[in-house]
Structures are given as structure tokens and as C-alpha cells.
XYZ file of C-alpha atoms in Angstrom:
686
model
C 11.669 66.618 -2.413
C 10.310 63.114 -2.693
C 6.611 62.670 -3.384
C 4.259 62.273 -0.513
C 3.421 58.825 0.446
C -0.330 57.976 -0.082
C -2.864 55.764 1.607
C -6.541 55.002 1.641
C -8.894 56.944 3.763
C -10.941 54.797 6.046
C -14.209 53.541 4.123
C -17.365 54.883 5.496
C -19.113 51.696 4.399
C -17.412 49.561 6.987
C -20.191 47.623 8.843
C -18.375 47.355 12.216
C -16.617 49.646 14.324
C -13.097 49.149 15.826
C -14.735 48.941 19.082
C -17.008 46.199 18.290
C -13.950 44.310 16.757
C -12.186 44.581 20.131
C -15.170 43.202 21.974
C -15.208 40.285 19.556
C -11.544 39.560 20.058
C -12.067 39.119 23.816
C -14.588 36.483 23.045
C -12.047 34.353 20.962
C -10.335 31.507 22.478
C -6.696 32.161 23.335
C -5.891 28.547 23.108
C -7.042 25.790 20.767
C -5.722 22.248 21.482
C -4.309 20.290 18.642
C -6.746 17.377 19.400
C -9.741 19.796 19.614
C -9.149 21.319 16.111
C -8.697 18.008 14.662
C -12.069 17.037 15.939
C -13.614 20.429 14.739
C -12.296 19.890 11.130
C -13.661 16.220 11.025
C -16.917 17.069 12.400
C -17.615 20.101 10.009
C -16.016 18.963 6.583
C -18.821 20.471 4.579
C -18.109 23.927 5.817
C -14.522 23.307 4.522
C -15.600 22.653 0.920
C -13.345 25.241 -0.777
C -10.307 24.641 1.602
C -10.415 21.277 3.173
C -8.154 19.723 0.377
C -5.063 21.602 1.522
C -5.285 20.226 5.197
C -5.572 16.796 3.988
C -2.672 17.080 1.554
C -0.432 18.281 4.073
C -1.435 16.049 6.812
C -1.224 18.720 9.575
C -4.628 19.866 10.647
C -3.523 22.533 13.180
C -2.164 24.750 10.740
C -4.113 27.099 8.508
C -3.628 27.050 4.596
C -1.593 30.402 4.871
C 0.206 29.630 8.130
C 3.931 30.703 8.282
C 6.304 27.974 8.017
C 8.081 27.654 11.376
C 11.001 25.516 12.156
C 10.926 25.936 15.990
C 8.148 24.926 18.409
C 6.177 22.460 16.097
C 7.747 19.092 16.807
C 8.657 19.546 20.386
C 6.167 22.292 21.266
C 3.851 22.063 24.276
C 0.856 23.240 22.454
C 1.171 27.014 23.271
C 3.355 27.853 20.058
C 0.652 25.828 18.086
C -2.070 27.965 19.600
C -0.166 31.055 18.859
C -0.090 30.150 15.218
C -3.891 29.538 15.293
C -4.625 32.885 16.992
C -2.315 34.649 14.497
C -4.659 33.543 11.843
C -7.765 34.737 13.791
C -6.138 38.191 13.980
C -5.247 38.661 10.502
C -8.187 40.918 9.571
C -6.892 43.425 12.197
C -3.846 44.787 10.636
C -1.203 46.619 12.491
C 1.221 49.279 11.725
C 4.895 48.165 11.091
C 7.692 50.463 12.368
C 10.081 50.408 9.350
C 13.234 51.736 11.281
C 12.820 49.160 14.256
C 11.099 46.335 12.383
C 8.717 45.988 15.257
C 4.915 45.771 15.354
C 3.106 48.600 17.104
C 0.405 47.657 19.605
C -2.351 49.928 18.310
C -4.424 48.389 15.643
C -5.428 50.689 12.604
C -8.716 50.998 10.851
C -10.584 47.985 9.280
C -9.074 46.780 6.014
C -10.502 47.964 2.652
C -10.948 44.270 1.823
C -13.490 43.752 4.484
C -15.133 47.102 4.076
C -15.622 46.344 0.325
C -17.077 42.897 0.468
C -19.251 43.390 3.525
C -21.082 46.475 2.251
C -24.655 45.765 1.362
C -25.586 47.270 -1.635
C -29.372 48.748 -1.577
C -31.497 48.236 -4.677
C -31.716 52.099 -5.471
C -27.822 51.908 -5.768
C -27.970 49.056 -8.207
C -30.613 51.022 -10.238
C -28.174 54.103 -10.328
C -25.168 51.728 -11.212
C -27.242 50.215 -14.195
C -27.638 53.575 -15.762
C -23.697 53.618 -16.263
C -23.551 57.336 -15.813
C -20.222 58.260 -14.070
C -19.253 61.713 -12.901
C -15.558 62.432 -12.107
C -15.461 64.770 -9.405
C -11.994 65.186 -8.333
C -8.348 64.890 -9.560
C -4.850 64.511 -8.303
C -1.585 64.742 -9.837
C -0.262 61.541 -11.365
C 2.770 60.171 -9.626
C 5.848 60.475 -11.881
C 3.821 61.817 -14.915
C 3.751 65.571 -14.887
C 1.427 65.906 -17.852
C -1.090 63.448 -16.492
C -3.803 63.299 -13.572
C -5.992 60.894 -11.814
C -9.811 61.671 -11.928
C -12.298 59.904 -10.033
C -15.911 59.360 -8.980
C -17.230 59.928 -5.518
C -14.940 61.242 -2.966
C -11.301 61.507 -3.177
C -9.848 58.728 -1.099
C -6.194 59.492 -1.178
C -4.456 61.493 1.720
C -0.906 62.110 3.085
C -0.063 59.304 5.200
C 2.351 58.042 7.965
C 5.556 56.663 6.291
C 5.275 53.639 8.502
C 1.885 52.660 7.073
C 1.662 49.107 6.045
C -0.474 50.198 2.968
C -3.462 47.921 3.977
C -1.415 44.735 3.249
C -1.360 41.520 5.147
C 1.633 41.762 7.429
C 3.788 39.072 5.958
C 3.152 40.211 2.359
C 4.147 43.873 3.656
C 7.457 42.715 5.257
C 8.319 40.618 2.209
C 7.584 43.260 -0.079
C 9.875 45.764 1.714
C 12.556 43.001 1.686
C 12.152 42.604 -2.188
C 12.389 46.381 -2.537
C 15.600 46.664 -0.278
C 17.100 43.823 -2.188
C 16.746 45.513 -5.416
C 18.407 48.711 -4.174
C 15.390 50.797 -3.511
C 15.261 52.429 0.016
C 12.306 54.857 -0.533
C 9.437 52.263 -0.846
C 6.899 54.618 0.613
C 7.585 57.233 -2.094
C 7.702 54.776 -4.955
C 5.548 54.390 -7.877
C 4.556 50.746 -6.915
C 3.492 52.175 -3.478
C 1.256 54.840 -5.071
C -0.319 52.434 -7.617
C -1.100 49.769 -4.753
C -2.884 52.620 -2.945
C -5.086 52.949 -6.074
C -5.725 49.144 -6.262
C -6.460 48.954 -2.629
C -9.235 51.394 -3.031
C -11.138 48.474 -4.653
C -12.183 51.074 -7.459
C -12.174 50.165 -11.152
C -9.063 51.621 -12.460
C -8.049 52.676 -16.182
C -4.359 53.513 -16.680
C -4.118 54.242 -20.233
C -0.613 55.729 -20.318
C 1.755 53.022 -19.146
C 5.091 52.995 -20.778
C 5.309 49.197 -21.527
C 8.668 47.154 -20.979
C 9.413 46.693 -24.650
C 9.501 50.598 -25.079
C 12.222 51.277 -22.665
C 9.695 51.500 -19.702
C 10.863 48.350 -17.955
C 11.025 49.949 -14.565
C 7.548 51.545 -14.693
C 6.171 48.347 -16.075
C 7.627 46.350 -13.319
C 6.476 48.785 -10.711
C 2.899 48.641 -11.803
C 2.973 44.872 -12.203
C 4.182 44.549 -8.603
C 1.477 46.729 -7.287
C -1.280 44.790 -8.955
C 0.272 41.327 -8.117
C 0.540 42.450 -4.339
C -3.080 43.692 -4.526
C -4.228 40.271 -5.873
C -1.946 38.163 -3.281
C -3.439 40.430 -0.586
C -7.065 39.748 -1.727
C -6.453 36.003 -1.839
C -4.633 35.884 1.562
C -7.262 37.733 3.156
C -9.874 35.612 1.713
C -8.210 32.356 2.861
C -7.565 33.828 6.351
C -11.203 34.892 6.686
C -12.544 31.402 5.552
C -9.897 29.657 7.787
C -10.943 31.655 10.717
C -14.607 31.185 10.274
C -14.040 27.361 9.767
C -12.418 27.152 13.087
C -15.159 29.170 14.860
C -17.691 26.844 13.380
C -15.916 23.695 14.451
C -15.259 24.850 17.757
C -18.659 26.345 18.660
C -20.902 24.596 16.076
C -23.962 24.480 18.443
C -23.691 28.290 19.209
C -22.516 29.214 15.542
C -25.215 27.416 13.681
C -27.857 29.836 14.749
C -25.863 32.903 13.494
C -24.963 30.858 10.177
C -28.674 30.526 9.564
C -29.981 34.029 10.484
C -26.859 36.278 10.334
C -24.147 37.339 8.101
C -21.094 36.703 10.176
C -20.124 33.388 8.542
C -20.874 34.508 4.878
C -17.476 34.347 3.306
C -17.924 32.290 0.172
C -18.470 32.761 -3.514
C -20.088 30.272 -5.853
C -16.624 28.941 -6.726
C -12.976 29.288 -5.416
C -11.195 31.467 -8.096
C -11.207 35.109 -7.087
C -8.700 36.646 -9.230
C -8.443 36.589 -12.982
C -5.462 38.113 -14.935
C -5.826 38.650 -18.837
C -2.601 39.024 -20.930
C -1.943 38.815 -24.641
C 1.032 36.502 -24.973
C 2.590 33.526 -23.123
C 5.808 35.354 -22.762
C 3.989 38.214 -20.865
C 2.347 35.609 -18.586
C 5.620 34.136 -17.987
C 6.914 37.374 -16.730
C 3.731 37.897 -14.497
C 3.858 34.487 -13.033
C 7.423 34.419 -12.119
C 7.101 37.787 -10.502
C 4.179 36.581 -8.532
C 6.394 33.757 -7.303
C 9.038 36.190 -6.408
C 6.701 38.491 -4.553
C 4.985 35.409 -2.574
C 6.743 35.276 0.918
C 9.039 32.300 1.456
C 6.814 30.621 3.988
C 4.156 30.179 1.239
C 6.346 28.888 -1.638
C 8.364 26.098 0.186
C 7.531 24.157 -3.051
C 6.508 25.497 -6.387
C 4.774 22.517 -8.180
C 5.256 21.931 -11.911
C 7.572 24.727 -12.333
C 9.483 22.922 -14.962
C 6.313 22.399 -17.060
C 5.554 26.003 -16.718
C 8.936 26.729 -18.089
C 8.630 24.451 -20.996
C 5.157 25.753 -21.839
C 5.596 29.564 -21.244
C 9.435 30.101 -21.425
C 11.411 32.059 -23.994
C 12.281 29.205 -26.379
C 11.684 28.816 -30.083
C 8.987 26.445 -31.067
C 8.869 25.493 -34.820
C 5.388 24.122 -34.525
C 3.983 27.389 -33.101
C 1.633 28.656 -35.720
C 1.276 32.069 -34.070
C 4.942 32.574 -33.749
C 5.593 31.605 -37.180
C 2.743 33.921 -38.583
C 3.857 36.768 -36.443
C 7.386 36.679 -37.224
C 6.931 36.052 -41.049
C 8.672 32.660 -41.286
C 9.318 29.652 -39.012
C 12.896 30.454 -38.564
C 14.225 34.147 -38.571
C 17.681 34.760 -39.239
C 19.543 37.369 -37.126
C 19.604 39.699 -39.994
C 15.828 39.567 -40.253
C 15.454 40.201 -36.563
C 17.602 43.015 -36.385
C 15.770 44.758 -39.299
C 12.845 45.198 -36.867
C 12.570 48.035 -34.491
C 13.899 47.377 -30.905
C 10.444 47.532 -29.304
C 9.102 44.899 -31.794
C 12.029 42.523 -31.029
C 11.480 42.870 -27.348
C 7.674 42.273 -27.455
C 7.935 39.243 -29.782
C 11.322 37.717 -28.770
C 9.603 35.181 -26.460
C 6.569 32.808 -26.775
C 3.818 34.837 -28.494
C 1.236 32.064 -28.451
C -2.040 33.871 -27.544
C -4.035 30.912 -26.351
C -3.062 29.984 -22.897
C -4.841 29.533 -19.580
C -3.307 28.408 -16.268
C -4.610 28.079 -12.779
C -2.668 28.799 -9.601
C -3.407 27.535 -6.253
C -1.944 28.523 -2.933
C -1.759 26.051 -0.116
C -0.010 26.361 3.372
C 3.533 26.110 2.224
C 3.430 25.765 -1.771
C 2.319 27.202 -4.972
C 0.559 24.842 -7.294
C 0.741 25.691 -11.086
C -1.704 24.184 -13.465
C -4.102 23.471 -10.773
C -7.756 22.575 -11.669
C -9.614 25.676 -12.238
C -12.337 25.106 -9.763
C -9.618 24.633 -7.097
C -7.581 27.608 -8.141
C -7.077 30.805 -6.238
C -6.018 32.748 -9.274
C -6.393 32.030 -13.139
C -3.970 33.809 -15.592
C -5.254 33.698 -19.212
C -5.492 35.138 -22.575
C -9.000 36.368 -23.945
C -8.788 33.946 -26.855
C -8.340 30.927 -24.547
C -11.229 32.043 -22.266
C -13.323 32.694 -25.362
C -12.719 29.175 -26.665
C -13.749 27.649 -23.177
C -16.965 29.701 -23.254
C -17.765 28.615 -26.797
C -17.145 24.881 -25.729
C -19.501 25.471 -22.714
C -22.138 26.429 -25.249
C -21.883 23.317 -27.229
C -21.467 21.019 -24.311
C -23.041 21.733 -20.950
C -20.558 19.526 -18.964
C -17.773 21.970 -20.013
C -19.047 24.765 -18.143
C -16.936 27.851 -17.187
C -18.569 28.552 -13.764
C -15.176 29.161 -12.252
C -15.639 32.742 -13.669
C -18.596 33.193 -11.494
C -16.989 34.572 -8.476
C -14.113 36.651 -9.865
C -13.614 39.627 -7.432
C -10.453 41.145 -8.933
C -9.873 41.336 -12.655
C -6.691 42.531 -14.172
C -6.175 43.332 -17.884
C -2.721 44.217 -18.612
C -1.305 45.338 -21.883
C -4.719 46.295 -22.922
C -3.464 48.012 -26.158
C -1.738 44.856 -27.203
C -5.018 42.943 -26.595
C -6.760 45.388 -28.771
C -4.477 44.676 -31.566
C -5.311 41.064 -31.390
C -9.148 41.495 -31.132
C -10.894 43.423 -28.459
C -14.252 41.747 -29.190
C -12.846 38.571 -27.632
C -12.472 40.451 -24.439
C -15.928 41.908 -24.340
C -17.421 38.492 -24.718
C -15.365 37.183 -21.744
C -16.463 40.246 -19.634
C -20.082 39.482 -20.383
C -19.498 35.893 -19.023
C -17.891 37.042 -15.601
C -19.975 36.864 -12.416
C -22.928 34.971 -13.970
C -24.935 32.631 -11.810
C -23.351 29.171 -12.177
C -25.019 26.177 -13.662
C -24.036 23.853 -10.798
C -23.061 24.012 -7.038
C -19.506 22.772 -7.314
C -19.456 21.537 -3.813
C -19.679 24.942 -2.214
C -21.593 25.382 1.091
C -24.601 27.174 0.186
C -25.029 28.456 3.608
C -21.869 30.295 3.439
C -22.343 32.186 0.348
C -22.544 35.948 0.392
C -26.017 37.250 -0.125
C -24.857 39.583 -3.004
C -23.786 36.626 -4.696
C -27.115 34.953 -4.551
C -28.983 38.263 -5.470
C -26.995 38.449 -8.835
C -25.015 41.517 -7.643
C -21.610 39.974 -7.953
C -20.597 42.108 -11.008
C -21.077 45.518 -8.761
C -18.480 44.126 -6.365
C -15.886 43.002 -9.087
C -12.970 45.446 -9.280
C -11.420 45.748 -12.757
C -7.923 47.153 -13.380
C -7.453 47.993 -17.153
C -3.564 48.872 -18.078
C -2.361 49.996 -21.552
C -0.225 52.344 -23.559
C -3.399 54.095 -24.644
C -7.239 54.339 -24.597
C -9.314 54.014 -27.605
C -13.161 53.965 -28.072
C -13.294 50.097 -27.624
C -11.266 50.309 -24.165
C -13.305 53.197 -23.039
C -16.646 51.682 -23.973
C -15.852 48.433 -21.995
C -14.458 50.400 -18.947
C -17.640 52.512 -18.943
C -20.329 49.778 -19.603
C -18.785 46.481 -18.520
C -17.213 47.578 -15.440
C -20.033 48.613 -12.898
C -18.185 48.527 -9.404
C -20.243 50.135 -6.694
C -17.056 51.850 -5.248
C -16.617 54.011 -8.400
C -13.862 54.585 -10.856
C -10.362 56.224 -11.313
C -8.866 56.809 -14.674
C -5.871 58.609 -16.027
C -6.084 61.743 -18.049
C -3.131 63.020 -20.209
C -2.076 66.087 -22.030
C 0.011 64.876 -25.245
C 2.731 66.644 -26.868
C 2.298 64.570 -30.271
C 4.992 62.597 -32.398
C 5.151 65.053 -35.341
C 8.698 65.899 -34.500
C 9.655 62.515 -35.536
C 8.350 62.797 -39.037
C 10.604 63.687 -41.820
C 10.795 67.612 -42.357
C 10.180 67.099 -46.123
C 6.767 65.643 -45.760
C 3.737 68.006 -46.099
C 0.814 66.881 -44.023
C -2.615 67.842 -45.094
C -5.273 67.030 -42.491
C -8.910 67.099 -43.765
C -11.901 67.017 -41.400
C -15.009 65.347 -42.423
C -18.332 65.759 -40.633
C -20.377 62.922 -38.831
C -23.490 63.120 -37.046
C -22.638 60.553 -34.518
C -20.225 57.681 -33.728
C -22.445 55.142 -35.482
C -22.284 57.224 -38.622
C -18.606 58.112 -38.559
C -17.524 54.944 -40.834
C -20.179 55.641 -43.332
C -19.186 59.493 -43.459
C -15.504 58.598 -43.785
C -16.104 56.162 -46.785
C -18.452 58.729 -48.604
C -15.803 61.525 -47.912
C -13.158 59.211 -49.569
C -15.381 58.229 -52.340
C -16.325 61.733 -53.481
C -13.402 63.816 -52.453
C -10.178 61.662 -52.456
C -10.697 58.628 -54.799
C -11.470 60.773 -57.847
C -7.849 62.390 -57.640
C -6.369 58.937 -57.429
C -8.430 57.442 -60.155
C -7.684 60.478 -62.491
C -3.847 60.471 -61.754
C -1.317 58.115 -63.754
C 1.008 58.123 -60.799
C 1.019 54.958 -58.919
C 2.479 54.156 -55.293
C -0.482 55.256 -53.459
C -0.706 53.663 -50.134
C -3.779 53.467 -47.958
C -3.290 53.126 -44.344
C -6.520 51.756 -42.342
C -6.577 51.286 -38.610
C -9.355 48.824 -38.374
C -10.150 45.709 -40.289
C -13.774 46.618 -40.722
C -12.888 49.751 -42.655
C -10.252 47.683 -44.469
C -12.914 45.304 -45.902
C -15.339 48.111 -46.729
C -12.503 50.022 -48.555
C -11.300 46.838 -50.322
C -14.713 46.059 -51.770
C -15.200 49.568 -52.970
C -11.918 49.509 -54.817
C -12.535 46.156 -56.406
C -15.954 47.492 -57.605
C -13.940 50.289 -59.382
C -11.602 47.800 -60.994
C -8.721 49.513 -59.186
C -5.177 48.257 -59.635
C -4.821 46.903 -55.976
C -2.812 44.830 -53.716
C -3.648 43.937 -50.131
C -1.519 43.796 -46.938
C -4.089 43.177 -44.359
C -4.830 41.236 -41.191
C -5.064 37.914 -42.684
C -2.871 38.080 -45.653
C -1.201 34.705 -46.155
C 2.539 34.864 -45.504
C 3.320 33.387 -48.981
C 1.538 36.249 -50.462
C 3.351 39.032 -48.740
C 6.426 39.189 -50.512
C 4.533 39.081 -53.991
C 2.388 42.046 -52.978
C 5.447 43.960 -51.804
C 7.207 43.479 -55.091
C 4.338 44.319 -57.207
C 3.820 47.713 -55.387
C 7.573 48.575 -55.313
C 7.883 47.814 -58.958
C 4.711 49.716 -59.983
C 2.828 46.577 -61.241
C 0.058 47.518 -58.695
C -1.031 51.281 -58.336
C -2.733 51.163 -54.901
C -1.920 49.260 -51.727
C -4.225 48.802 -48.763
C -2.204 48.632 -45.379
C -3.648 47.901 -41.994
C -2.489 48.894 -38.599
C -2.587 45.342 -37.343
C -0.533 43.988 -40.041
C 2.172 46.693 -39.330
C 1.861 45.891 -35.632
C 2.850 42.194 -36.208
C 5.325 42.687 -39.265
C 6.664 46.255 -38.940
C 7.766 46.085 -42.579
C 9.326 49.093 -44.467
C 7.254 49.101 -47.739
C 9.067 50.405 -50.649
C 7.591 52.532 -53.578
C 5.362 54.690 -51.456
C 4.772 57.996 -53.485
C 1.632 59.126 -52.104
C 0.345 58.311 -48.557
C -3.291 58.607 -47.540
C -4.114 57.965 -43.799
C -7.623 56.734 -44.292
C -8.042 56.404 -40.421
C -5.553 57.278 -37.724
C -3.458 54.645 -36.130
C -4.184 53.815 -32.467
C -0.554 53.436 -31.659
C 0.982 56.879 -31.978
C 4.547 55.600 -32.717
C 3.208 53.875 -36.093
C 2.337 57.471 -37.549
C 5.993 58.698 -38.087
C 6.984 55.242 -39.054
C 4.487 54.968 -41.730
C 4.909 58.687 -42.971
C 8.586 58.048 -43.142
C 8.107 55.361 -45.811
C 7.551 58.014 -48.356
C 10.185 58.014 -50.957
C 11.360 60.956 -53.115
C 12.716 64.318 -52.367
C 10.284 66.781 -53.955
C 6.889 67.669 -52.624
C 6.218 64.542 -50.587
C 2.556 64.692 -49.482
C 0.617 62.758 -46.744
C -3.226 63.312 -46.681
C -5.001 62.436 -43.292
C -8.767 61.991 -42.909
C -10.338 62.680 -39.524
C -13.601 63.478 -37.803
C -14.574 64.845 -34.324
C -14.914 61.344 -33.093
C -11.012 60.590 -33.900
C -9.936 63.110 -31.189
C -8.260 60.349 -28.898
C -5.965 59.161 -31.827
C -5.603 62.760 -33.177
C -4.300 64.241 -29.910
C -1.651 61.521 -29.457
C -0.234 62.291 -32.882
C -0.512 66.233 -33.162
C -0.795 67.069 -29.343
C -3.684 67.655 -27.258
C -3.816 71.414 -27.788
C -3.747 71.466 -31.681
C -6.178 68.502 -31.834
C -8.823 70.531 -29.894
C -8.434 73.301 -32.159
C -8.752 71.109 -35.312
C -11.761 69.561 -33.911
C -13.518 72.747 -33.287
C -12.246 75.117 -35.824
C -14.659 76.341 -38.460
C -11.843 75.637 -41.083
C -11.836 71.883 -42.226
C -8.236 71.664 -43.685
C -4.965 72.049 -41.713
C -1.311 71.694 -43.060
C 1.680 70.720 -40.923
C 5.148 70.871 -42.628
């Protein structure tokens, strides 16, 4: 039996009832002459500060930015067809249900969209104070679609319910129809019971989302990864198009009835539809190759009427496409050499090849602008609707703005939807880059940037924009850094939804001849855990290594900070040491590996980040000590299986109660809980 279709409950925070909306509709003009609209636009150019350039470029003032391209009734029309086009823009905020079987639009309008409900809510100061306390209580749970060992948990009231299969998901109608066509073209006939339909329902709630168990495309999860990417791209497009429709509708109202509307503009909230700057969506990704996948999919999911022309596509393919670049320093560093032979590539695991086969430059930033009939790539950031970037590139821009005030990053001030995809890969780069970017989002800008200040929403002016920003974090796992950012830097008033999973562990993938000894050390707090770990190693583990004449000791460390502290300690003890760390020069790697394999160096320090980028199989490992557990669970069996020999192979693992997230992914959720709470401190797996 297929899974039930899900939709969002009507938001209680909507400021206007459906009856009020109908009354407003009666007051709207049924027809607007072409000449009238031309005069309106010309007479109120200031109010079009965010969108007027599109009308000038296309040279046809009677069409909205997002009007569907029509080939009949424009050239030889009598004015009625043009009026219908304008009226269609006016009514975009009142969505109608689409009959999937008959492909006809029902007459009865449905409830107000979550887009309007979210942005029109006026957050009281008491609620702001509660949000600043950052205390989240997850009060409900629902089974995770397609993941039997996982469930979604959320704050506030559960917003999901079984829905009519004809529901349009809360999407703009043209987007909805096009998405259905794309799904049918791919052979999927059960869109309303699909993973992308379910995840879009989560996105459309405008709550912060943490999906920490996404199977990525490079680990045989292409279908799941694509479904989730489709869902968040459609959510981003829906947010952009609804924003544009709302602004265009209000521009037309102000132009047509300026004398009557200016009083409302000065005293009411009806025409407050702007942020400080135009960009509303930011998508953060780790590599150019992944950005290439996302942008190409975004173009595919944009209805044909809006992409008659995609500008600068060839440039995008050149800069983001899957081609070899001998001058790309990052590519050379990650793959170990400027040119890898086929034999070298084939020696890497399949997931490593799939992730690093394209352009793995991690410094990129591109603005994307939607006009009536085109998509403009590489648009100026202040005129863009959506920005796709890496955390590193944004951080560089932020640092430049601190040195030079003319190079500000005010285009980050009005981000309303933030997507962080492949968060686990970003964590392998440097999560601190991302936290620095999050701190810069939704700040008061340094300049006005041409925006009509009379149209800016009040919650922007009050400095409350961050409470309206939706953040969606997607990755293969959650770690303390990811959780901390989600809990402390994501303060959406709508609340939070996150995935909770039960893990089976990866121990069956470890060679049966390896004896694993898990030793727990005690720590009073998270802040003291690193000190307690080093102290335990110095007094309990290192003396055995020092007194032994046997070499081949590998110390696996998950973080660079721990690596530096351990390296400094071992050097102070004059240990026979070789290093394969995050910043080891490529020319030194081969020499270090040979020293260790031949026994010239007794101890090797080996970091998780080095393994992530290189995925070497290190020879000569006789004794393995997991100083800190890896974040990526698949690395544990890979590293343990490096042990050589046939008799009494042993792996020693150090952990504390604060390592539960990593531990449960490796040994399983139930054993991990027993190991954390047991009175015993040593556990053996064979």
C-alpha cells in the first residue's frame, strides 16, 4: 500500500481570512489597458526599484516578470487577452487545486499559502525573547518516509496530515504543473506518494529542517539525493516566484491607484513586500561539481515559459562543468597529483571516485536572476534572486568587506530561505567557515542599495529578519558542530523539524580477525572532553607504546585540533613519528608512507580529513589506536581493515559519553547507549 500523501495544515498565523480575500478580489480591476499600465510604471518608477530593470530589458511593459510566454493573442490581441495576463498575476497568491486526472483547475480556492502566512506574521517581542533563549522542545514525531528506522520530530504542533491526492502542494500553479510533467517524463506516476512530494511538504512549512541521514549520490543514493534536491529546488523557486508575483501585483496597484494607495502605503502593511536587498534564497554547497548538478536541475525544473533563454550557459559549463583543469590547485591537492592515471583512480573506492570526479574547486559564487522569459546566470549579486556559493567563497567576500567598506556583502541581508546541502562534506572542509557565514546573514545593511524604504517589511527594520529565515540542513550525518549551528544559529519563529535515526552499526564490515577494545574515559563536560582524552592517552595508552619495541602504531584522529595537540605531545617525548595530516604537503606523503611501512618510523598520526580526500590504504599497520572516532561511519571499517598480520590483531578505541553520535553510527544505537551508561569502562568486540 503506497504511503499516504501529506500536506501542510492551514497556518493559524494567517492575518487575513479567505472571506476578506474574496472581498478584495471584487475591488480589483478586471481589465487594465496597455496604455494605462505603461503610464503607471512610468509614473511610479521608484516603487519598482527591485524589479523595474526586467521590464525595460524586455521592452513590453504590460507583462509581469513571471508572466507565462504566450504565442497567441499578444500581437493581434484586442486588449482582453493582455488584461487576462495581468489579472493572472494578481491572483497568484490565491492558489487553486488542480485535478490531476482531468488536468483542469477547480473553481473553489484553497487556504492561503504558507508563503503569505509565514512572511505576514507579526512576531511579538515576548516571542523574540523566547527565541533568543534557544530552548527547543520537540513535541511530536511522525515516521520518516522511506526510512523505517527513522522518524521526524518537531517543535510546536504537528503540521502534517493526510491530504487529497489532487492537492497542489502549495505550489505556484505553473511550477506544480511543470513538476508533474517532469515526474511523468521520468517514469514516475505516483508523484503524490513520492519522497520529493513528502520532503517538499516539510520545506513548505517554512520551519528549520535538519536531515542528517541523507544517502548521497556518490554512495549509491542517486535517486534519494535527486528527490530531496528536487524538493528544495521547487521550494526555492516557489518562494522566488511568489515574491515576484506579490511585488508585481503591488506595483500595479500602486501605479493604477496611487492617490488612494499612498495613504495605505504610509499607514498600513498592505504594500510592505520588500527586504533590504533583492536576493531571497542562498544555497551553500561544497564543490563546483555539486553546484553544477544543482543549477542544471534548477534550470530543468523551471517551467519553459520562464527559460526561453538561459544566459551565459556556456560560461557556466566552462567554469563548473566536469572537465580536467591542470591549474586547479584544489583538484591537484585532493587527488594527489596534477594528472591521475586510470590505475590510480581505480584504486580509490567508488564513492570517492564519484564525489571527486568533477570540478572539486571549493571557492565559487554565482548569482541567478529570473526575468519574465529568461534565466540569467552570473548576474550581479544585488540584482539576483538566488545565490549559489561555497562557504569559503562567501567567507572571503566577508573578509574583503571588513578591509574595504566599498566591498560590502549587504546582499546577504534579506535571505529568507537558506539551503545547506551536503553538510557532512562541508564539515570535512571546515565547518567554522560556515558558522562565520551564518553570523553575517540577515544583518542590517550598510547602504540602502536603491530599495524603496517605504516598502520594506517592518520586521526587517526591527532587526528580526533572522527569525523569519528558514534554514534547511542536509547531510549524511549530524555531529556536534552541525547540531550546535542548527540549535543556536537557526532561530526561525516557525520552529524546527529534525530527523532521529536508529543505527545498526558498521561492525560487520570489519575483518573478523580484529579484536576491538573500547575504553571509556570520563569527562565532566563537553568543554573538558578534549583535555580528558589527551590525559587518558598520556597516562593509560602512551606508556604501553613507549615501552614496546614493536613499531607500526597508527593513531587515527578525527579533528585537526586534536591532531595538533597529540603531535606536540609526541614530539615532546622524542617519539619516532611521521605525519599524514590535513596540511601535509603532497611531496611528503610518499616519503612518510615509505618510512612507516619500512619501520623507519614507529608511530604515524593519520587524520580523518586526510583520509577523506586521499583514501589511501596505509601499509605496515600493526597496532591501531582510534584516538577519536571518525564522523563518517564508513571510514571505521576501512581504517581497521588496514591492520596487517594474522595473529592477535587489536584495535583500541577511546571514547567518552560525549562521543555518542559517532559511537552509535559505528557499533549501533542500542550497544552505544549501553556502553555510555554502563558501570564498566572497557568493552570488547570480536
